[in-house]
């Protein structure tokens, strides 16, 4: 039996400080974090992007990632979708009493690795522990700050008639990987979460084009929700050609088996860009496979529980 | 029976958007939030303070406040304790399925009122819903960004021998108010949480003195933990005179009854300042009431469960 998290690890007591000193601080350490004041302090000037997300994924470890990697990628990606370069991340843990310390250590190490991969640092944090049965092992919140360089004015409300839609890869992999792990499903083709930081990709795209109007990573609600959000925010209609949307064979098979539509399944390492037609090198003009129109509506309810 | 939160309110679906449009956005609305992109975007230049905290207090409504007021004050105060002027706050909700929509509405309105009181705005947010039994009604995370103006260099590591310690008021009120509500305890003297934003106070203090070395709000672990943190970070010893620490009669009585020490009970509207002796108009030189030395140690374990 390994060591477990106790309520006192979250009480501001000596045990809290031990947890920080032994498990949390060493992998994440940097000069800003190590001051250990109530706030991180750094110099920053310009047009700032600021975002937050909580991560409540169950299970906390899944093929292709874990809740820690997800918590860094999700917030790095939200910042990147504003055309910003992500820099500083906050990390707040809500831990259920009884979590194995070893599991927490693995998650924190994954956070450190993913932050290094994305080129961001964790500068401030918080740890709370709640009684057994009052959370689901581990919830993570990250907030992040990025800097918008250059002339980028990226918004879901900037899509214009005639723009092209670019999708960076196959859809539905994260949601189906989590679901298969969660429900103990076995498929012929293994499905791995696409969870990855997208900031290096957006930086390259923004360097290549000044006419990217909208960027978004299609997480909860999938590609369908993202396109609906663009349509709603910009007051435009969007036509898609379903056959041109890449879907990994494993995801397609699993979706067919379970009666799910990959358009509504979460992604954590893909982006959708709305680009001026003159700048759209790779364009996804999507029309329904059967040639007639199909309304890709907002999902009306729950698709997959807690995949983010 | 009022309307309740469903899992689908957190799934990125139409219901999620309805929740934002009906409950979350109207009281909090401002031009930055209303863009509804993945990140808030604003201009900011200078020395930035950035902090985060999760709030898991149970019960979510208590005498003198609620989890929403707490979530704004806590983060506003952490920013203020860096000598910064708090500006922008993020708001992330983790809601347990089944929470009454009316309770959520009350919390969000309290957030809006407290933000207005502190002069900050909520610029970005996130909502997750987890299954019944996987959270405790409502958890809130806020992160915040502030601007350090002037020459302030405030840190727990800046306390120096000879400095004076200033405490802004009576201790233990928040922790005892939450505990009495939680445990259904009745005391002769009602105890009300001191939960309040401290940024206007710190701004006035920083305008009056350039020789404030350390600032901290003694939340979890109480005044004892804050003083220990200063001692540890600065490599100094701190002598306190217990009789001079203000304690509301109700708090003192309740603590005596329950065998608790007010030094270790959480506050949410008080601050401790370490000030150069030349600038310490109000100085709290604290020595133990009995005249001899007593070690005010870090609390060794759990004092009060989940009062923040």
Coordinates of C-alpha atoms in Angstrom, one line a residue:
Chain A
X1 CA 0.0 0.0 0.0
X2 CA 1.5 3.3 -1.1
X3 CA 1.3 6.6 0.8
X4 CA -2.1 8.4 0.3
X5 CA -3.3 12.0 0.4
X6 CA -4.7 13.0 3.7
X7 CA -7.1 16.0 4.4
X8 CA -4.2 17.6 6.3
X9 CA -2.2 17.8 3.0
X10 CA -4.6 20.6 2.0
X11 CA -4.9 22.5 5.3
X12 CA -2.1 24.9 5.1
X13 CA -0.3 22.9 7.7
X14 CA 3.2 21.3 7.8
X15 CA 1.9 18.4 5.7
X16 CA 0.8 20.9 3.0
X17 CA 4.3 22.3 2.9
X18 CA 5.8 18.8 2.8
X19 CA 3.6 18.0 -0.1
X20 CA 4.7 21.1 -2.0
X21 CA 8.4 20.5 -1.1
X22 CA 8.4 16.8 -1.9
X23 CA 6.0 16.3 -4.8
X24 CA 4.8 19.5 -6.4
X25 CA 7.7 21.9 -6.4
X26 CA 10.7 19.8 -7.6
X27 CA 9.5 18.9 -11.1
X28 CA 7.9 22.3 -11.8
X29 CA 10.6 24.5 -10.3
X30 CA 11.5 27.8 -11.8
X31 CA 12.7 31.1 -10.4
X32 CA 9.2 32.7 -10.4
X33 CA 7.5 29.8 -8.7
X34 CA 10.2 29.3 -6.2
X35 CA 9.5 32.6 -4.5
X36 CA 6.4 31.0 -2.9
X37 CA 4.5 34.2 -2.4
X38 CA 0.8 34.7 -2.8
X39 CA 1.2 35.7 -6.4
X40 CA 3.8 35.1 -9.1
X41 CA 5.4 38.3 -10.3
X42 CA 6.9 39.0 -13.7
X43 CA 7.3 41.7 -16.3
X44 CA 5.0 41.6 -19.3
X45 CA 3.9 44.3 -21.8
X46 CA 1.5 44.3 -24.7
X47 CA -1.7 42.6 -25.8
X48 CA -2.4 39.8 -23.3
X49 CA -4.5 36.7 -23.6
X50 CA -5.9 35.2 -20.4
X51 CA -7.9 32.0 -20.1
X52 CA -8.9 29.3 -17.6
X53 CA -10.2 25.7 -17.7
X54 CA -10.9 23.0 -15.1
X55 CA -10.2 19.4 -15.9
X56 CA -12.4 16.7 -14.4
X57 CA -11.6 13.8 -16.8
X58 CA -12.3 10.3 -15.5
X59 CA -10.2 8.2 -15.6
X60 CA -7.2 10.4 -14.8
X61 CA -4.8 8.2 -16.8
X62 CA -5.9 7.2 -20.4
X63 CA -4.2 6.1 -23.6
X64 CA -2.1 9.0 -24.9
X65 CA -2.2 11.1 -21.8
X66 CA -3.4 11.9 -18.4
X67 CA -5.3 14.7 -16.6
X68 CA -2.0 16.6 -16.1
X69 CA -1.0 16.6 -19.7
X70 CA -4.6 17.6 -20.6
X71 CA -4.6 20.5 -18.1
X72 CA -1.5 22.0 -19.7
X73 CA -2.5 21.4 -23.3
X74 CA -6.0 22.6 -22.8
X75 CA -5.0 26.0 -21.5
X76 CA -1.9 26.3 -23.8
X77 CA -4.3 25.7 -26.7
X78 CA -7.0 28.1 -25.6
X79 CA -4.3 30.8 -25.4
X80 CA -2.9 29.8 -28.8
X81 CA -6.3 30.1 -30.3
X82 CA -6.3 33.8 -29.6
X83 CA -3.2 34.1 -31.7
X84 CA -1.1 34.5 -28.5
X85 CA 2.2 32.9 -27.4
X86 CA 1.5 31.1 -24.1
X87 CA 4.0 32.0 -21.4
X88 CA 2.7 31.5 -17.8
X89 CA 0.4 28.9 -16.4
X90 CA -1.2 28.6 -12.9
X91 CA -2.0 25.1 -11.5
X92 CA -4.7 24.5 -8.9
X93 CA -5.3 21.0 -7.6
X94 CA -8.5 19.7 -5.9
X95 CA -7.5 16.3 -4.5
X96 CA -9.9 13.7 -3.1
X97 CA -8.6 12.3 0.2
X98 CA -7.1 8.9 -0.4
X99 CA -5.5 9.6 -3.8
X100 CA -2.3 7.6 -4.0
X101 CA 0.7 9.9 -3.7
X102 CA 2.4 8.0 -6.5
X103 CA -0.5 8.9 -8.8
X104 CA -0.2 12.5 -7.9
X105 CA 3.6 12.4 -8.5
X106 CA 3.0 10.9 -12.0
X107 CA 0.5 13.6 -12.9
X108 CA 2.8 16.4 -11.7
X109 CA 5.7 14.9 -13.7
X110 CA 3.4 14.8 -16.8
X111 CA 2.5 18.4 -16.2
X112 CA 6.2 19.3 -16.0
X113 CA 7.0 17.4 -19.2
X114 CA 4.1 18.9 -21.1
X115 CA 4.9 22.4 -20.0
X116 CA 8.5 21.9 -21.2
X117 CA 7.2 20.6 -24.5
X118 CA 5.0 23.7 -24.9
X119 CA 7.7 26.1 -23.7
X120 CA 5.6 27.4 -20.8
X121 CA 6.3 27.5 -17.0
X122 CA 4.0 26.9 -14.0
X123 CA 4.4 30.1 -11.9
X124 CA 1.7 29.8 -9.2
X125 CA -0.5 27.2 -7.7
X126 CA -2.9 26.0 -5.1
X127 CA -3.7 22.7 -3.5
X128 CA -7.0 21.7 -1.8
X129 CA -7.9 18.3 -0.4
X130 CA -11.6 17.4 0.1
X131 CA -13.1 14.5 2.0
X132 CA -13.4 11.1 0.4
X133 CA -16.5 11.0 -1.7
X134 CA -16.5 14.7 -2.3
X135 CA -14.5 14.8 -5.5
X136 CA -13.4 12.2 -8.1
X137 CA -9.7 11.5 -7.3
X138 CA -8.3 14.7 -8.8
X139 CA -9.6 17.8 -10.5
X140 CA -7.1 20.3 -12.0
X141 CA -7.6 23.9 -12.9
X142 CA -5.1 25.8 -15.0
X143 CA -5.2 29.4 -16.0
X144 CA -2.8 30.9 -18.5
X145 CA -1.4 34.1 -19.8
X146 CA 0.0 34.6 -23.3
X147 CA 1.2 37.5 -25.4
X148 CA -0.3 38.4 -28.7
X149 CA 2.6 39.5 -31.0
X150 CA 2.2 41.2 -34.3
X151 CA -1.1 42.2 -35.9
X152 CA -3.2 39.1 -35.2
X153 CA -6.9 39.8 -34.5
X154 CA -8.3 36.3 -34.1
X155 CA -11.8 35.8 -32.9
X156 CA -14.7 33.5 -33.4
X157 CA -16.7 36.5 -34.5
X158 CA -14.3 37.3 -37.4
X159 CA -15.4 34.6 -39.9
X160 CA -16.6 36.0 -43.2
X161 CA -18.6 34.6 -46.1
X162 CA -16.1 33.0 -48.6
X163 CA -13.6 32.1 -45.9
X164 CA -12.1 28.6 -45.9
X165 CA -12.1 26.2 -43.0
X166 CA -8.9 24.3 -42.2
X167 CA -8.9 21.3 -39.8
X168 CA -5.5 20.2 -38.6
X169 CA -6.1 16.4 -38.4
X170 CA -8.4 13.6 -37.6
X171 CA -11.3 14.1 -35.1
X172 CA -12.7 12.3 -32.1
X173 CA -9.5 10.6 -30.9
X174 CA -9.4 12.1 -27.4
X175 CA -13.0 11.5 -26.6
X176 CA -13.0 8.0 -27.8
X177 CA -9.7 7.1 -26.1
X178 CA -11.1 8.3 -22.8
X179 CA -14.4 6.6 -23.3
X180 CA -12.8 3.3 -24.2
X181 CA -10.6 3.4 -21.1
X182 CA -13.4 4.5 -18.9
X183 CA -15.9 1.9 -20.1
X184 CA -13.3 -0.9 -20.4
X185 CA -14.0 -1.2 -24.2
X186 CA -11.6 -3.0 -26.4
X187 CA -11.4 -2.2 -30.1
X188 CA -9.4 -3.9 -32.9
X189 CA -7.6 -0.7 -33.6
X190 CA -6.3 1.0 -30.5
X191 CA -7.4 4.6 -30.0
X192 CA -5.0 7.1 -28.5
X193 CA -5.8 10.6 -27.3
X194 CA -4.5 13.3 -29.5
X195 CA -3.8 15.5 -26.5
X196 CA -1.0 17.9 -27.5
X197 CA 0.1 21.5 -27.2
X198 CA -0.8 23.4 -30.4
X199 CA 1.1 26.6 -29.8
X200 CA 4.0 25.7 -32.1
X201 CA 1.6 25.0 -34.9
X202 CA -0.4 28.2 -34.4
X203 CA 2.9 30.2 -34.3
X204 CA 3.9 28.8 -37.6
X205 CA 0.5 29.4 -39.1
X206 CA 0.4 33.0 -37.9
X207 CA 3.9 33.6 -39.3
X208 CA 2.7 32.3 -42.7
X209 CA -0.6 34.2 -42.9
X210 CA -2.0 37.5 -41.6
X211 CA -5.4 36.6 -42.8
X212 CA -6.4 33.9 -40.3
X213 CA -9.7 35.2 -38.9
X214 CA -10.7 32.5 -36.4
X215 CA -9.0 29.7 -34.5
X216 CA -10.4 27.2 -32.1
X217 CA -9.6 23.8 -30.7
X218 CA -12.7 21.6 -31.0
X219 CA -12.8 20.2 -27.4
X220 CA -16.1 19.5 -25.6
X221 CA -18.9 19.2 -28.1
X222 CA -16.4 18.4 -30.9
X223 CA -16.0 20.0 -34.3
X224 CA -19.8 20.4 -34.7
X225 CA -19.9 22.7 -31.6
X226 CA -16.9 24.8 -32.7
X227 CA -18.4 25.4 -36.2
X228 CA -21.7 26.3 -34.6
X229 CA -20.0 28.7 -32.3
X230 CA -18.2 30.4 -35.2
X231 CA -21.5 30.6 -37.1
X232 CA -23.3 32.1 -34.1
X233 CA -20.5 34.6 -33.2
X234 CA -19.9 35.7 -36.7
X235 CA -23.5 35.6 -38.0
X236 CA -22.6 33.3 -40.9
X237 CA -23.6 29.9 -42.2
X238 CA -21.0 27.2 -42.6
X239 CA -21.2 24.4 -45.2
X240 CA -19.2 21.2 -44.5
X241 CA -18.3 18.3 -46.7
X242 CA -18.4 15.3 -44.3
X243 CA -16.4 12.9 -46.5
X244 CA -13.4 15.3 -46.3
X245 CA -13.2 15.3 -42.5
X246 CA -10.4 13.0 -41.5
X247 CA -11.4 10.3 -39.0
X248 CA -9.0 7.6 -37.8
X249 CA -10.3 4.2 -38.7
X250 CA -10.4 3.1 -35.1
X251 CA -12.5 6.1 -34.1
X252 CA -14.8 5.6 -37.1
X253 CA -15.3 2.0 -36.2
X254 CA -15.9 2.7 -32.5
X255 CA -18.3 5.5 -33.3
X256 CA -20.3 3.2 -35.7
X257 CA -20.4 0.5 -33.1
X258 CA -21.6 2.9 -30.3
X259 CA -23.9 5.0 -32.5
X260 CA -21.9 8.2 -31.9
X261 CA -21.0 10.9 -34.4
X262 CA -17.3 11.8 -34.6
X263 CA -18.3 15.4 -35.3
X264 CA -19.5 15.7 -31.7
X265 CA -16.6 13.9 -30.0
X266 CA -13.9 15.9 -28.2
X267 CA -10.4 16.6 -29.5
X268 CA -7.5 17.9 -27.5
X269 CA -4.8 18.3 -30.1
X270 CA -6.6 19.6 -33.2
X271 CA -7.5 23.0 -34.4
X272 CA -10.0 24.6 -36.8
X273 CA -8.9 27.7 -38.6
X274 CA -11.1 30.1 -40.6
X275 CA -8.9 31.7 -43.2
X276 CA -9.3 34.2 -46.0
X277 CA -9.7 32.2 -49.2
X278 CA -6.6 33.8 -50.7
X279 CA -4.5 32.4 -47.8
X280 CA -6.0 29.0 -47.5
X281 CA -3.3 26.6 -48.7
X282 CA -5.0 23.6 -47.2
X283 CA -8.7 24.1 -47.4
X284 CA -11.4 22.0 -46.0
X285 CA -14.5 22.7 -48.0
X286 CA -16.9 20.3 -46.5
X287 CA -20.2 19.1 -48.0
X288 CA -22.3 16.3 -46.7
X289 CA -21.3 13.0 -48.2
X290 CA -24.7 12.3 -49.7
X291 CA -24.6 15.6 -51.6
X292 CA -27.6 17.2 -49.8
X293 CA -27.6 19.5 -46.9
X294 CA -27.5 18.3 -43.4
X295 CA -27.8 20.6 -40.4
X296 CA -24.8 20.0 -38.0
X297 CA -26.5 21.3 -34.9
X298 CA -25.2 22.1 -31.5
X299 CA -25.3 18.8 -29.5
X300 CA -28.5 18.9 -27.6
X301 CA -27.3 17.2 -24.5
X302 CA -24.6 15.1 -23.0
X303 CA -22.5 13.2 -25.6
X304 CA -19.7 11.7 -23.5
X305 CA -19.4 12.4 -19.8
X306 CA -16.4 14.4 -18.6
X307 CA -13.8 13.8 -21.3
X308 CA -12.0 17.1 -20.6
Chain B
X1 CA -38.9 21.9 -6.7
X2 CA -36.6 24.4 -8.5
X3 CA -34.7 23.7 -11.7
X4 CA -31.5 21.7 -11.2
X5 CA -28.1 21.5 -12.9
X6 CA -27.8 18.5 -15.3
X7 CA -24.7 16.9 -16.6
X8 CA -25.5 18.3 -20.0
X9 CA -25.1 21.9 -18.6
X10 CA -21.4 21.2 -18.7
X11 CA -21.0 19.3 -22.0
X12 CA -20.4 22.2 -24.4
X13 CA -24.0 21.6 -25.7
X14 CA -26.9 23.9 -26.2
X15 CA -27.7 23.6 -22.5
X16 CA -24.2 24.8 -21.7
X17 CA -24.8 27.9 -23.8
X18 CA -28.2 28.4 -22.2
X19 CA -26.6 28.3 -18.8
X20 CA -24.1 30.9 -19.8
X21 CA -26.7 33.1 -21.5
X22 CA -29.2 32.9 -18.7
X23 CA -27.3 32.6 -15.4
X24 CA -23.6 33.3 -15.8
X25 CA -23.1 36.0 -18.3
X26 CA -25.8 38.6 -17.4
X27 CA -24.5 39.6 -13.9
X28 CA -20.9 39.4 -14.9
X29 CA -21.1 41.1 -18.3
X30 CA -18.3 43.4 -19.5
X31 CA -16.9 44.1 -23.0
X32 CA -13.9 41.7 -22.6
X33 CA -16.0 38.7 -21.3
X34 CA -18.7 39.2 -23.9
X35 CA -16.4 38.4 -26.8
X36 CA -16.8 34.7 -25.7
X37 CA -13.6 33.6 -27.3
X38 CA -11.2 31.0 -25.8
X39 CA -9.2 33.7 -24.1
X40 CA -9.9 37.1 -22.8
X41 CA -7.7 39.8 -24.6
X42 CA -6.7 43.1 -23.1
X43 CA -3.7 45.5 -23.0
X44 CA -1.5 45.5 -20.0
X45 CA 2.1 46.6 -19.4
X46 CA 4.4 46.5 -16.5
X47 CA 5.2 44.3 -13.5
X48 CA 2.4 41.7 -13.3
X49 CA 1.1 39.7 -10.3
X50 CA -0.7 36.4 -11.2
X51 CA -2.3 34.0 -8.7
X52 CA -4.8 31.2 -8.4
X53 CA -6.9 29.6 -5.7
X54 CA -9.7 27.0 -5.6
X55 CA -12.6 27.3 -3.2
X56 CA -14.2 24.2 -1.8
X57 CA -15.9 25.6 1.3
X58 CA -18.7 23.7 2.8
X59 CA -21.4 24.9 3.3
X60 CA -21.4 27.2 0.2
X61 CA -23.5 29.8 2.0
X62 CA -22.4 30.9 5.5
X63 CA -22.9 33.9 7.8
X64 CA -21.2 36.9 6.2
X65 CA -20.6 35.4 2.8
X66 CA -20.8 32.5 0.4
X67 CA -18.4 30.6 -1.9
X68 CA -18.7 33.2 -4.6
X69 CA -17.8 36.2 -2.4
X70 CA -14.9 34.1 -1.0
X71 CA -13.6 33.2 -4.5
X72 CA -13.4 36.8 -5.5
X73 CA -12.0 38.1 -2.2
X74 CA -9.4 35.3 -1.9
X75 CA -7.9 36.0 -5.3
X76 CA -8.2 39.8 -5.1
X77 CA -6.4 39.5 -1.7
X78 CA -3.6 37.3 -2.9
X79 CA -2.9 39.7 -5.7
X80 CA -3.1 42.7 -3.3
X81 CA -0.6 41.0 -1.0
X82 CA 2.0 41.3 -3.8
X83 CA 1.5 45.0 -3.7
X84 CA -0.4 44.8 -6.9
X85 CA -3.7 46.4 -8.0
X86 CA -6.0 43.5 -9.0
X87 CA -7.7 44.0 -12.4
X88 CA -8.8 40.8 -14.1
X89 CA -10.3 37.6 -12.7
X90 CA -11.0 34.3 -14.3
X91 CA -13.9 32.2 -13.0
X92 CA -14.0 28.4 -13.3
X93 CA -17.0 26.4 -11.8
X94 CA -17.1 22.7 -11.1
X95 CA -20.7 22.0 -10.4
X96 CA -22.2 18.7 -8.9
X97 CA -25.1 17.5 -10.9
X98 CA -28.3 18.3 -9.0
X99 CA -27.3 21.7 -7.7
X100 CA -30.3 24.0 -7.6
X101 CA -30.1 26.6 -10.4
X102 CA -31.3 29.2 -7.9
X103 CA -28.3 28.5 -5.6
X104 CA -25.9 28.9 -8.6
X105 CA -27.7 32.2 -9.5
X106 CA -27.2 33.5 -6.0
X107 CA -23.5 32.6 -6.0
X108 CA -23.0 34.3 -9.4
X109 CA -24.7 37.4 -8.3
X110 CA -22.6 37.5 -5.2
X111 CA -19.5 37.1 -7.4
X112 CA -20.7 40.1 -9.5
X113 CA -21.3 42.2 -6.4
X114 CA -18.0 41.4 -4.8
X115 CA -16.1 42.0 -8.0
X116 CA -17.8 45.5 -8.2
X117 CA -16.8 46.2 -4.6
X118 CA -13.2 45.3 -5.4
X119 CA -13.2 47.1 -8.7
X120 CA -12.2 44.0 -10.7
X121 CA -13.9 42.3 -13.7
X122 CA -14.5 38.7 -14.6
X123 CA -13.0 38.3 -18.1
X124 CA -12.9 34.6 -18.8
X125 CA -14.5 31.5 -17.4
X126 CA -15.2 27.8 -17.6
X127 CA -18.0 25.5 -16.4
X128 CA -17.8 21.8 -15.8
X129 CA -20.5 19.5 -14.3
X130 CA -19.6 16.2 -12.7
X131 CA -21.9 13.4 -11.7
X132 CA -23.8 13.4 -8.5
X133 CA -21.5 12.3 -5.7
X134 CA -18.4 13.3 -7.5
X135 CA -18.1 16.8 -6.1
X136 CA -19.6 18.7 -3.1
X137 CA -22.3 21.0 -4.7
X138 CA -19.9 23.6 -6.1
X139 CA -16.2 24.2 -6.3
X140 CA -14.9 27.5 -7.7
X141 CA -11.4 28.4 -9.0
X142 CA -10.4 31.9 -9.6
X143 CA -7.2 33.2 -11.0
X144 CA -6.3 36.8 -11.1
X145 CA -4.0 39.3 -12.7
X146 CA -2.9 42.6 -11.1
X147 CA -0.5 45.3 -11.8
X148 CA 2.3 46.4 -9.5
X149 CA 2.6 50.1 -9.6
X150 CA 5.4 52.2 -8.1
X151 CA 8.4 50.7 -6.4
X152 CA 6.8 48.1 -4.2
X153 CA 8.9 45.0 -3.7
X154 CA 6.7 42.9 -1.4
X155 CA 7.6 39.4 -0.5
X156 CA 7.4 37.0 2.4
X157 CA 11.2 36.7 2.1
X158 CA 11.7 40.4 2.8
X159 CA 11.1 40.5 6.5
X160 CA 14.1 41.8 8.4
X161 CA 15.1 41.8 12.1
X162 CA 13.7 44.8 13.8
X163 CA 10.6 45.1 11.5
X164 CA 7.2 45.5 13.0
X165 CA 4.2 43.3 12.4
X166 CA 0.8 45.0 11.8
X167 CA -2.4 42.9 11.9
X168 CA -5.5 44.6 10.4
X169 CA -8.1 43.3 12.8
X170 CA -9.6 40.5 14.8
X171 CA -8.7 36.9 13.8
X172 CA -10.6 33.7 13.4
X173 CA -13.9 35.1 12.3
X174 CA -14.2 33.4 8.9
X175 CA -13.2 29.9 10.1
X176 CA -15.4 30.0 13.1
X177 CA -18.4 31.4 11.1
X178 CA -18.1 28.5 8.5
X179 CA -17.6 25.9 11.2
X180 CA -20.6 27.1 13.3
X181 CA -22.8 27.0 10.2
X182 CA -21.4 23.7 9.1
X183 CA -21.8 21.9 12.4
X184 CA -25.0 23.6 13.3
X185 CA -23.5 25.2 16.4
X186 CA -25.2 28.1 18.2
X187 CA -23.2 30.6 20.2
X188 CA -24.5 33.5 22.3
X189 CA -22.6 36.0 20.2
X190 CA -23.1 35.5 16.5
X191 CA -20.0 35.0 14.5
X192 CA -19.8 36.4 10.9
X193 CA -17.1 35.8 8.3
X194 CA -14.8 38.7 7.8
X195 CA -14.6 37.8 4.0
X196 CA -13.8 41.1 2.2
X197 CA -11.6 42.4 -0.5
X198 CA -8.5 44.1 0.9
X199 CA -7.2 45.8 -2.2
X200 CA -8.4 49.3 -1.2
X201 CA -6.6 48.9 2.2
X202 CA -3.3 47.7 0.7
X203 CA -3.5 50.5 -1.9
X204 CA -3.8 53.1 0.9
X205 CA -1.0 51.4 2.9
X206 CA 1.3 51.3 -0.1
X207 CA 0.6 55.0 -0.8
X208 CA 1.5 55.8 2.8
X209 CA 4.7 53.8 3.1
X210 CA 7.5 52.6 0.8
X211 CA 8.9 50.4 3.5
X212 CA 6.3 47.6 3.7
X213 CA 8.4 44.5 3.3
X214 CA 5.9 41.6 3.5
X215 CA 2.1 41.4 3.2
X216 CA -0.1 38.3 3.5
X217 CA -3.7 37.5 4.3
X218 CA -3.7 34.8 7.0
X219 CA -6.2 32.3 5.4
X220 CA -5.8 28.5 5.8
X221 CA -3.7 27.8 8.9
X222 CA -4.4 31.2 10.3
X223 CA -2.1 33.9 11.6
X224 CA 0.3 31.2 13.0
X225 CA 0.9 29.8 9.6
X226 CA 1.5 33.2 8.0
X227 CA 4.0 34.2 10.6
X228 CA 5.7 30.9 10.2
X229 CA 5.9 31.3 6.5
X230 CA 7.4 34.7 6.8
X231 CA 10.0 33.3 9.3
X232 CA 10.8 30.5 7.0
X233 CA 11.0 32.5 3.8
X234 CA 13.0 35.4 5.4
X235 CA 15.2 33.3 7.7
X236 CA 14.1 35.3 10.8
X237 CA 12.4 34.6 14.1
X238 CA 9.2 36.4 15.1
X239 CA 8.1 37.2 18.6
X240 CA 4.4 37.7 19.2
X241 CA 2.5 39.2 22.2
X242 CA -0.6 37.1 22.3
X243 CA -2.7 39.5 24.5
X244 CA -2.4 42.2 21.8
X245 CA -3.9 40.1 19.1
X246 CA -7.5 41.2 18.7
X247 CA -10.0 38.4 18.9
X248 CA -13.8 39.0 18.7
X249 CA -15.5 37.8 22.0
X250 CA -17.7 35.4 20.1
X251 CA -14.7 33.8 18.4
X252 CA -12.8 33.7 21.7
X253 CA -15.7 32.0 23.4
X254 CA -16.3 29.5 20.6
X255 CA -12.6 28.6 20.5
X256 CA -12.5 28.1 24.2
X257 CA -15.5 25.9 24.1
X258 CA -14.2 23.8 21.3
X259 CA -10.5 23.7 22.4
X260 CA -9.3 25.6 19.3
X261 CA -6.7 28.3 19.1
X262 CA -7.7 31.4 17.2
X263 CA -4.1 31.8 15.9
X264 CA -4.7 28.8 13.7
X265 CA -8.2 29.7 12.4
X266 CA -8.7 31.0 8.9
X267 CA -9.4 34.7 8.1
X268 CA -10.6 36.0 4.7
X269 CA -10.6 39.8 5.3
X270 CA -7.5 40.5 7.4
X271 CA -3.9 41.1 6.5
X272 CA -0.5 40.9 8.2
X273 CA 2.1 43.5 7.2
X274 CA 5.8 43.4 8.0
X275 CA 6.9 47.0 8.1
X276 CA 10.2 48.8 8.6
X277 CA 10.1 50.1 12.2
X278 CA 10.4 53.7 11.1
X279 CA 7.1 53.4 9.2
X280 CA 5.1 51.3 11.6
X281 CA 2.4 53.6 12.8
X282 CA 0.4 50.9 14.2
X283 CA 2.6 48.1 15.4
X284 CA 1.7 44.8 16.8
X285 CA 4.6 43.7 19.0
X286 CA 3.3 40.5 20.3
X287 CA 4.6 38.5 23.2
X288 CA 2.9 35.6 24.9
X289 CA 0.3 36.6 27.5
X290 CA 2.1 34.7 30.3
X291 CA 5.3 36.5 29.7
X292 CA 7.4 33.5 28.7
X293 CA 8.1 32.3 25.2
X294 CA 5.8 29.9 23.4
X295 CA 6.5 28.4 20.1
X296 CA 3.7 29.2 17.6
X297 CA 4.4 26.3 15.3
X298 CA 3.0 25.4 11.9
X299 CA -0.3 23.6 12.5
X300 CA 0.7 19.9 12.4
X301 CA -2.5 18.7 10.7
X302 CA -6.1 19.5 10.0
X303 CA -7.6 22.3 12.1
X304 CA -10.9 22.9 10.4
X305 CA -12.0 21.1 7.3
X306 CA -12.4 23.1 4.1
X307 CA -13.1 26.6 5.3
X308 CA -11.7 28.2 2.1

